């Protein structure tokens, strides 16, 4: 396999990861973070929180645990994909300079 073919493969994988990462980040930024931050400071069972869109959210134990689990899961997915993209770009530029 030549260097040019390796560069094309790395560029293709990077584009696929970008296409996969954009919807994940939109869901993360527009839905998950507002719900998580609305109930983040709730101290009592049954409190209601208001997210940045103006929707009221029940901050009972189940929904708080569910939103925290989603927040952590999407944080790990977005961080992992971003890390893989950074490593692919580093490898791409090392191969391109040789």
XYZ file of N, CA and C in Angstrom, residues 4 10 13 15 18-19 23-24 27-28 43 48 51 63 71 79-80 88 92:
57
model
N 0.142 7.437 -0.625
C -1.032 8.157 -1.130
C -2.318 7.401 -0.813
N -7.079 7.415 5.449
C -7.166 8.206 6.685
C -8.113 9.387 6.519
N -11.710 7.981 6.615
C -12.113 7.643 7.988
C -12.392 8.912 8.788
N -13.420 11.822 7.622
C -14.688 12.404 7.168
C -15.867 11.628 7.739
N -16.322 12.685 11.305
C -16.921 14.022 11.400
C -18.422 13.941 11.152
N -18.826 13.160 10.141
C -20.252 13.003 9.847
C -20.973 12.346 11.022
N -23.972 15.032 14.441
C -25.276 14.821 15.092
C -25.168 14.510 16.583
N -24.119 13.790 16.963
C -23.932 13.490 18.388
C -23.723 14.775 19.175
N -27.093 16.740 19.435
C -27.958 16.154 20.466
C -27.422 16.479 21.854
N -26.119 16.368 22.001
C -25.465 16.625 23.288
C -25.658 18.073 23.726
N -32.299 20.127 45.029
C -31.928 19.499 46.294
C -33.008 18.559 46.819
N -38.967 21.019 40.354
C -39.047 21.212 38.911
C -37.938 22.159 38.499
N -35.201 24.337 31.773
C -34.002 24.316 30.939
C -33.913 25.605 30.120
N -35.385 10.639 36.832
C -35.011 11.474 35.687
C -33.639 12.108 35.888
N -25.736 12.147 30.078
C -24.677 13.156 30.020
C -23.305 12.497 30.022
N -16.021 12.590 23.425
C -14.595 12.692 23.732
C -13.775 11.610 23.052
N -14.295 10.393 23.013
C -13.587 9.297 22.358
C -13.450 9.501 20.862
N -5.892 10.437 14.259
C -5.874 10.232 12.806
C -5.245 11.422 12.106
N -2.006 11.415 9.864
C -2.138 11.912 8.488
C -1.027 12.910 8.164
